[in-house]
XYZ file of C-alpha atoms in Angstrom:
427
model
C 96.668 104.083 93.524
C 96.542 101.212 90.730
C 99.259 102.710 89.251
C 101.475 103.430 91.969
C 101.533 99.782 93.484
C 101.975 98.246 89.861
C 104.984 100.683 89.495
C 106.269 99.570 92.935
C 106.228 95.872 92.055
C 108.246 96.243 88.620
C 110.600 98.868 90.531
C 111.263 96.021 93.401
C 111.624 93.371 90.270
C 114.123 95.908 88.530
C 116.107 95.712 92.160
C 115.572 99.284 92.921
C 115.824 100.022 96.206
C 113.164 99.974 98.106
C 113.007 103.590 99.757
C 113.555 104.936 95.739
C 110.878 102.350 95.066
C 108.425 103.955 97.410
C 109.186 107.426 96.759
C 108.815 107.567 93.005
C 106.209 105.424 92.481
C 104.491 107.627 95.658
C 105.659 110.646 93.582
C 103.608 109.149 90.535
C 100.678 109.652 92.505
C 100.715 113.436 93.157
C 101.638 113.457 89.435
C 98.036 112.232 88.765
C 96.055 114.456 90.913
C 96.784 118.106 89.167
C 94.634 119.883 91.916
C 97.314 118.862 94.499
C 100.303 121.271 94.715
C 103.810 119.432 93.345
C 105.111 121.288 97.189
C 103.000 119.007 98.850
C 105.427 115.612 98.687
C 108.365 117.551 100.080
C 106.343 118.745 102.653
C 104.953 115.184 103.894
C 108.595 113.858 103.272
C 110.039 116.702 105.878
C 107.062 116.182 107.968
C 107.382 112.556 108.762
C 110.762 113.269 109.809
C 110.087 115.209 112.834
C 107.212 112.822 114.489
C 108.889 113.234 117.634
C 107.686 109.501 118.417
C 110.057 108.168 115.304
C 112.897 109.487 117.707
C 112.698 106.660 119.660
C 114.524 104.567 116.589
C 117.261 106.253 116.347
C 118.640 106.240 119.667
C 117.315 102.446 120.033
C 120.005 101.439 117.318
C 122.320 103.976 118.411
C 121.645 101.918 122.559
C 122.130 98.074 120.454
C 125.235 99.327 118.762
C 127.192 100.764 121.737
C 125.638 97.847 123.551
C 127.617 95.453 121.150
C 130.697 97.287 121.327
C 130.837 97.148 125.160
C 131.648 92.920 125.282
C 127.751 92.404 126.087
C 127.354 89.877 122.995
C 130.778 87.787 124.237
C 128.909 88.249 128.139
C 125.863 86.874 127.041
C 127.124 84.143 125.269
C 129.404 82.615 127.926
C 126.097 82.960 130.496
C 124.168 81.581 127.663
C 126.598 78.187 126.910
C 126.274 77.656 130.782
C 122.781 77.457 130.675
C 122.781 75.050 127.663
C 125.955 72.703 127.160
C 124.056 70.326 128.322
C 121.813 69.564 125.997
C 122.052 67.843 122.551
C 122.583 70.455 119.993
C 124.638 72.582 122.626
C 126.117 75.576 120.529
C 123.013 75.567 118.406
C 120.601 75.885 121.852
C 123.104 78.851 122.647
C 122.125 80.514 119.687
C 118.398 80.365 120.987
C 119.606 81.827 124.325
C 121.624 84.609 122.809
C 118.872 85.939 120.485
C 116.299 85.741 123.651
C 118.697 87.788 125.601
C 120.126 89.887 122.495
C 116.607 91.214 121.511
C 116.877 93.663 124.292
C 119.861 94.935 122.687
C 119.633 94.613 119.109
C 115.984 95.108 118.548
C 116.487 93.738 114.753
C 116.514 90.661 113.181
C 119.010 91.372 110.211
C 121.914 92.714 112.729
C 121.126 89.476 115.224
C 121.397 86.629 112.696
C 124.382 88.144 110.853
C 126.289 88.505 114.236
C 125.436 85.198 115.704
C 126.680 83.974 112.387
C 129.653 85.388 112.621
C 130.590 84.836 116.131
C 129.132 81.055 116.136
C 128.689 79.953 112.680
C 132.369 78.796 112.482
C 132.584 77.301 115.732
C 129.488 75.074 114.890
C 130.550 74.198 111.389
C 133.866 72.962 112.708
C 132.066 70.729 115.579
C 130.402 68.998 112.617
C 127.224 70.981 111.907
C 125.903 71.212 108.836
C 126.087 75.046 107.473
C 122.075 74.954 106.108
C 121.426 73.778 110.039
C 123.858 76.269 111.274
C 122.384 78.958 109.249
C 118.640 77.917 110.069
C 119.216 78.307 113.303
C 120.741 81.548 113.105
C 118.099 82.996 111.090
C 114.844 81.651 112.807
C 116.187 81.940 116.608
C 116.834 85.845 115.289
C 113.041 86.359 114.880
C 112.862 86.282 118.893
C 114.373 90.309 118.642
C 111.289 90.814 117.328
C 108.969 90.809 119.805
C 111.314 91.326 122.603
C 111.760 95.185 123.652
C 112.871 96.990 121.972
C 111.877 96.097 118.754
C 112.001 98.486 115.826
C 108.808 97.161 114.666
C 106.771 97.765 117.105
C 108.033 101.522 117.795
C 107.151 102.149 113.747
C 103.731 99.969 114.322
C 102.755 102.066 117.525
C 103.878 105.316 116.305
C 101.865 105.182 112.904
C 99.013 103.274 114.503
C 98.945 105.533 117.609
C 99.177 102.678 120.272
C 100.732 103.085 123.119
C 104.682 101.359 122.823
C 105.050 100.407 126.112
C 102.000 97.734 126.263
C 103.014 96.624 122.735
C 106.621 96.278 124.363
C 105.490 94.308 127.291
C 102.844 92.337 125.295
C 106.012 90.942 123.129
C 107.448 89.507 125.754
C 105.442 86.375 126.102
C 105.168 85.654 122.285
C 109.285 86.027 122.424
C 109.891 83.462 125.246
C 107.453 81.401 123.156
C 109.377 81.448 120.207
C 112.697 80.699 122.250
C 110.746 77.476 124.090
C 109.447 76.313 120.850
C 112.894 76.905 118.874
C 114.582 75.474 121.730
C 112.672 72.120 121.590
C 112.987 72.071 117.626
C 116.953 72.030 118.323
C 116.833 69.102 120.662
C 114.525 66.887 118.730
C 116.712 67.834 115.395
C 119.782 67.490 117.132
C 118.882 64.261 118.367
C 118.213 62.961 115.056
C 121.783 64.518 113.356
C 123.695 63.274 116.222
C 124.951 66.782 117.527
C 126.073 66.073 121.103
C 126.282 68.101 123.688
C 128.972 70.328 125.072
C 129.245 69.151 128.103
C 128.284 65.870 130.380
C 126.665 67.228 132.970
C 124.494 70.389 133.515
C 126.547 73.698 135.061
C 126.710 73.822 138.643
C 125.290 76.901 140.430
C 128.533 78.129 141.063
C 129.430 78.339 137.493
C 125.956 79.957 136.398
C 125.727 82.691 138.980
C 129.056 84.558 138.248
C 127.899 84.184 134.093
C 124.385 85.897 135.028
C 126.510 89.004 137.216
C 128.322 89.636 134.251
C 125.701 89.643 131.705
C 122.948 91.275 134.147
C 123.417 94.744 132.755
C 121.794 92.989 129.376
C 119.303 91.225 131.131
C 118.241 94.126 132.770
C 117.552 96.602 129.860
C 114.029 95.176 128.883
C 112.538 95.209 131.988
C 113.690 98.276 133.061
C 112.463 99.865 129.926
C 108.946 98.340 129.987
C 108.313 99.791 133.716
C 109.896 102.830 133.133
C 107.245 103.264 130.464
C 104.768 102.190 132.922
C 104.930 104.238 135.619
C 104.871 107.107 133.303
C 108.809 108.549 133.851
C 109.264 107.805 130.300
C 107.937 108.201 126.787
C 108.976 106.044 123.772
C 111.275 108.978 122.163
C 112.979 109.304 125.371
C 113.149 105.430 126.130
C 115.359 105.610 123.387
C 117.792 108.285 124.679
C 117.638 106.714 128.177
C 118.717 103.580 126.257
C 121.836 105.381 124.925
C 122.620 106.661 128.203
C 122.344 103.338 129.636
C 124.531 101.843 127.110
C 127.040 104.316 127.394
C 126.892 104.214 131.451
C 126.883 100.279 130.743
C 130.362 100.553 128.501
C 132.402 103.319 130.190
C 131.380 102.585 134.012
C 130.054 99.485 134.329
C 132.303 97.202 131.648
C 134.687 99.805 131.441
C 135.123 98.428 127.811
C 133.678 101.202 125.376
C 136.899 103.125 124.067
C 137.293 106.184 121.924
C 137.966 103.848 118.578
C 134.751 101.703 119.498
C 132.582 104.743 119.783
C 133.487 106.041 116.560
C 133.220 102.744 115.131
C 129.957 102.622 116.529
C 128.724 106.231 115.387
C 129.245 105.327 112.014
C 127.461 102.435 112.021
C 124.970 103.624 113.571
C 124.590 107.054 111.076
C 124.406 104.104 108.501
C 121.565 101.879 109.737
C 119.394 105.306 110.903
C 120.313 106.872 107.376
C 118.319 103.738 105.986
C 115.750 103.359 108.172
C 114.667 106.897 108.363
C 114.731 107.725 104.358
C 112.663 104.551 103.870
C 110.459 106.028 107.000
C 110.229 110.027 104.941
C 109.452 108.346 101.318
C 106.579 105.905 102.422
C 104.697 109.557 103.809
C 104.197 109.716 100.070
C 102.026 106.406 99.500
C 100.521 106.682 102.783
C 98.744 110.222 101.791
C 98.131 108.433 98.771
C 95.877 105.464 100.643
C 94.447 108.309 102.770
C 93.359 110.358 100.278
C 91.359 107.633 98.160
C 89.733 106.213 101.463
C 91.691 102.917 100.991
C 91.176 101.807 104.297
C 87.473 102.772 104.409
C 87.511 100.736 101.103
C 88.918 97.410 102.279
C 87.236 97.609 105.149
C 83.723 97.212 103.052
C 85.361 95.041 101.093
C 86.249 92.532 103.817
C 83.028 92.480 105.932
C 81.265 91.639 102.375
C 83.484 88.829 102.228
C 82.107 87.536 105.983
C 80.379 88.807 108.566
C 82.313 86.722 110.967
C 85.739 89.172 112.964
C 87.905 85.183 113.266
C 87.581 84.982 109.296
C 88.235 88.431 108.232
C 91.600 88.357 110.808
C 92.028 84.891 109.610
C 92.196 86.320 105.386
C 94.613 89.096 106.907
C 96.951 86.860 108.284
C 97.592 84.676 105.177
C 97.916 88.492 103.068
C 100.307 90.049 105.793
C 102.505 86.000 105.217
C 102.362 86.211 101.546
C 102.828 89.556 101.125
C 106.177 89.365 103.523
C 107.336 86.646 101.145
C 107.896 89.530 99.023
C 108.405 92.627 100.515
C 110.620 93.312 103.543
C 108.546 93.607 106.708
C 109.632 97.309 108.002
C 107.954 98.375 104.738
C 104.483 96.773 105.103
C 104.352 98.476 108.708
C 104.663 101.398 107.279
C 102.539 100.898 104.536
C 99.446 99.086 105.644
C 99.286 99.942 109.598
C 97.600 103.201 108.911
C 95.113 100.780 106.975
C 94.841 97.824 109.115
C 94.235 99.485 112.552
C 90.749 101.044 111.512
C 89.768 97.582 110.901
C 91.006 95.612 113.290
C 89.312 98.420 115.298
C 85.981 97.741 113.655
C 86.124 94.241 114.232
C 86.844 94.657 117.698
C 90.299 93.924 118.374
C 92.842 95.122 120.664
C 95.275 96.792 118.812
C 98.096 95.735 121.292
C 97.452 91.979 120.393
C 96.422 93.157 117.005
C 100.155 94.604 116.364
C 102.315 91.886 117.596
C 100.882 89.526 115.553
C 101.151 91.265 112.592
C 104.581 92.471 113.625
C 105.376 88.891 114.030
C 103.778 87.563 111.059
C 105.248 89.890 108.826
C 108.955 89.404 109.690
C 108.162 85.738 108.873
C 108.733 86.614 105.592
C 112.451 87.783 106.523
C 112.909 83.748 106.557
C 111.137 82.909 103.058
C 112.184 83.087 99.430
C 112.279 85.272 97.354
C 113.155 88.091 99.573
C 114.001 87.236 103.046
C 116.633 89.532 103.802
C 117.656 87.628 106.987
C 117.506 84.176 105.266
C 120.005 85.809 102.288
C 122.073 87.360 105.479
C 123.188 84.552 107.143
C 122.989 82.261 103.579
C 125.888 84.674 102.469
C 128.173 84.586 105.643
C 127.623 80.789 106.051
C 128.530 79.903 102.679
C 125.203 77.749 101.976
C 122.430 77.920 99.462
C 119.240 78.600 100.106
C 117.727 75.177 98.927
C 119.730 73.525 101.681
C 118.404 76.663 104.403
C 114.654 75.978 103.457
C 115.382 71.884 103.670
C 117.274 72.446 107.219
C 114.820 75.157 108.396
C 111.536 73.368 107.915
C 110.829 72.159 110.806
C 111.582 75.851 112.652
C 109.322 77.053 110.154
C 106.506 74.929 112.000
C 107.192 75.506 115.102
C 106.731 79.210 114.107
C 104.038 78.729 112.783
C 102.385 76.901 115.946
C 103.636 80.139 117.865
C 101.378 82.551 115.836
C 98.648 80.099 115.865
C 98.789 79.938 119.710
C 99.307 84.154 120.191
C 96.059 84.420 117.817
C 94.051 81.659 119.262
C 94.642 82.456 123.235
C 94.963 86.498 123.393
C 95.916 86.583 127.050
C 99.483 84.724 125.882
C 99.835 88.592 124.529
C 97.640 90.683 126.842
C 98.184 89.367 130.205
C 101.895 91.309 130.919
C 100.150 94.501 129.174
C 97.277 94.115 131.540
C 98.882 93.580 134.630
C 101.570 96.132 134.300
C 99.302 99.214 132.270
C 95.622 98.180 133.535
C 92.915 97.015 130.965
């Protein structure tokens, strides 16, 4: 497997893309081992594609973009500006809100950032904010989708690691609202210090909140709703994701009576696009991951580590600092892909839960969406904001710490993960 990962790194440095990355230098492997038939890649490729779990990702993006074509984002904004114009950094704080409540819509990262910078980047660069701010706050605030259901990471993290979706759903729930306190505070103190005022003098009356949350309550909704239908066993993850289409499409046409003939098609298409990505990056990795299989990598580095230390809090500890370097540099769908099938036998062995085991890594690794040189959500929003990325990584520090403080609090106190998981599936 030498060979294929050093291939991988020069085809990444080349700017291949990464699925055509992963498949030939996966490909290069079978090449090496003559005793293994040349049908067998195009057989694991085909096969990975009809895990009838990896339906559930599909319909989740094809839920978030019908979802965002029925006036849900403009909803949740208004409802989220009432709760915050108030406070010092105002619009900023509403892009905290939004991503809290957009996460169970959107379920990625990429998609939330770029929208929110769209939709508020202007408005807050016109108020006076500074676009490396503006596009810090975008970009970190985004992470919350992560760990909020539904996120695409932890279907792909649960369906490779075979661990159950709905208590890795409900177990991100508490990280998320973490991330949205801690991001929430960072904007106030930061705000405080730049002089961005707030929108308004006095906090929103009752009266004014209420009618915001009726209209957005359809959003609101969707997690919850998700995480007990899982529960109470009316639901598995692949059809979560349909009954998330049908909800969005019940949602648009009955509800918000907004989702027209031009928006669905608008939305099909974008939708063929993101799956078309997703799942061909999903097919080629099969390749790499027989690879690891076959040579006992995981049986391997599990040796490996416990000659390192004897001690479970060190080994998790060296794992951590890999899974943040190593999303420095490669995008964090494809280390899910690539090392879950490898880190859940030992996290397993060292006694973990693998519920609290996968939203930390989940977490950790989209971390990396934020860092140079290949954050994909820190180039995002550094394109449509018109900034560099020296002045995002001198605005974005101190989010950076305060997400950092986050994962050290979800690995230090497990409950902060387990407890929802617990009390809603049992222990």
């Amino acid at each position: 497997m030498t060979l294929v990962f050093i291939l991988f790194g020069i085809f990444l440095i080349l700017g291949m893309p990464v699925a055509f990355a992963i498949g030939i230098a996966g490909f290069v492997f079978f090449l090496q081992q003559p005793h293994l038939p040349l049908t067998l890649p195009v057989q694991l490729i085909l096969s990975e594609t009809q895990n009838f779990n990896l339906l559930a990702i599909p319909m989740f993006v094809f839920a978030g973009n019908l979802m965002n074509e029925t006036g849900i984002t403009q909803r949740l904004m208004r409802f989220a500006s009432v709760l915050t114009g108030h406070m010092y950094g105002g619009l900023a704080q509403v892009s905290v809100v939004l991503s809290t409540l957009m996460g169970g819509v959107t379920g990625s990262s990429i998609a939330d950032a770029s929208m929110e910078a769209r939709i508020l980047g202007p408005t807050m660069t016109e108020k006076g904010y500074n676009r490396g701010y503006t596009a810090a706050v975008h970009a970190f605030s985004s992470l919350i989708t992560i760990a909020i259901p539904p996120g695409i990471g932890l279907v792909l993290y649960g369906s490779i690691g075979e661990v159950s979706v709905g208590r890795l759903f409900a177990g991100g729930l508490v990280p998320g609202l973490l991330m949205a306190l801690f991001f929430g505070i960072t904007v106030s103190i930061t705000s405080r210090k730049k002089g961005y005022l707030p929108e308004r003098e006095k906090r929103a009356p009752l009266k004014e909140i209420l009618p915001e949350f009726a209209h957005s309550l359809w959003a609101i909704l969707f997690p919850f709703l998700l995480i007990f239908a899982l529960r109470f066993g009316w639901l598995v993850p692949s059809e979560a994701g349909a009954f998330a289409s049908v909800y969005a499409l019940v949602v648009g046409i009955v509800a918000y009576r907004e989702l027209k003939w031009d928006n669905f098609k608008r939305c099909v298409k974008s939708t063929i696009a993101d799956i078309g990505m997703i799942m061909f990056l999903i097919a080629l990795s099969a390749l790499v991951s027989y690879g690891l299989k076959w040579e006992m990598i995981p049986q391997q580095l599990t040796q490996a580590l416990l000659g390192i230390s004897s001690s479970p809090s060190v080994i998790f500890a060296l794992i951590l600092v890999f899974l943040l370097i190593l999303g420095m540099f490669i995008d964090s769908t494809v280390i899910i892909l690539l090392l879950t099938a490898i880190l859940v036998p030992i996290a397993r062995q060292l006694g973990l839960d693998l519920v609290y085991f996968g939203v930390i890594m989940v977490i950790t690794c989209a971390t990396g969406l934020l860092t140079p040189p290949v954050g994909l959500t820190m180039y995002a929003v550094c394109s449509i904001m018109e900034c560099s990325v020296a002045d995002f990584m001198k605005e974005g520090w101190p989010f950076l710490v305060s997400l950092i403080i986050v994962i050290a609090l979800i690995v230090l106190f497990p409950q902060l993960i387990l407890f929802v998981p617990n009390l809603l599936f049992g222990t």
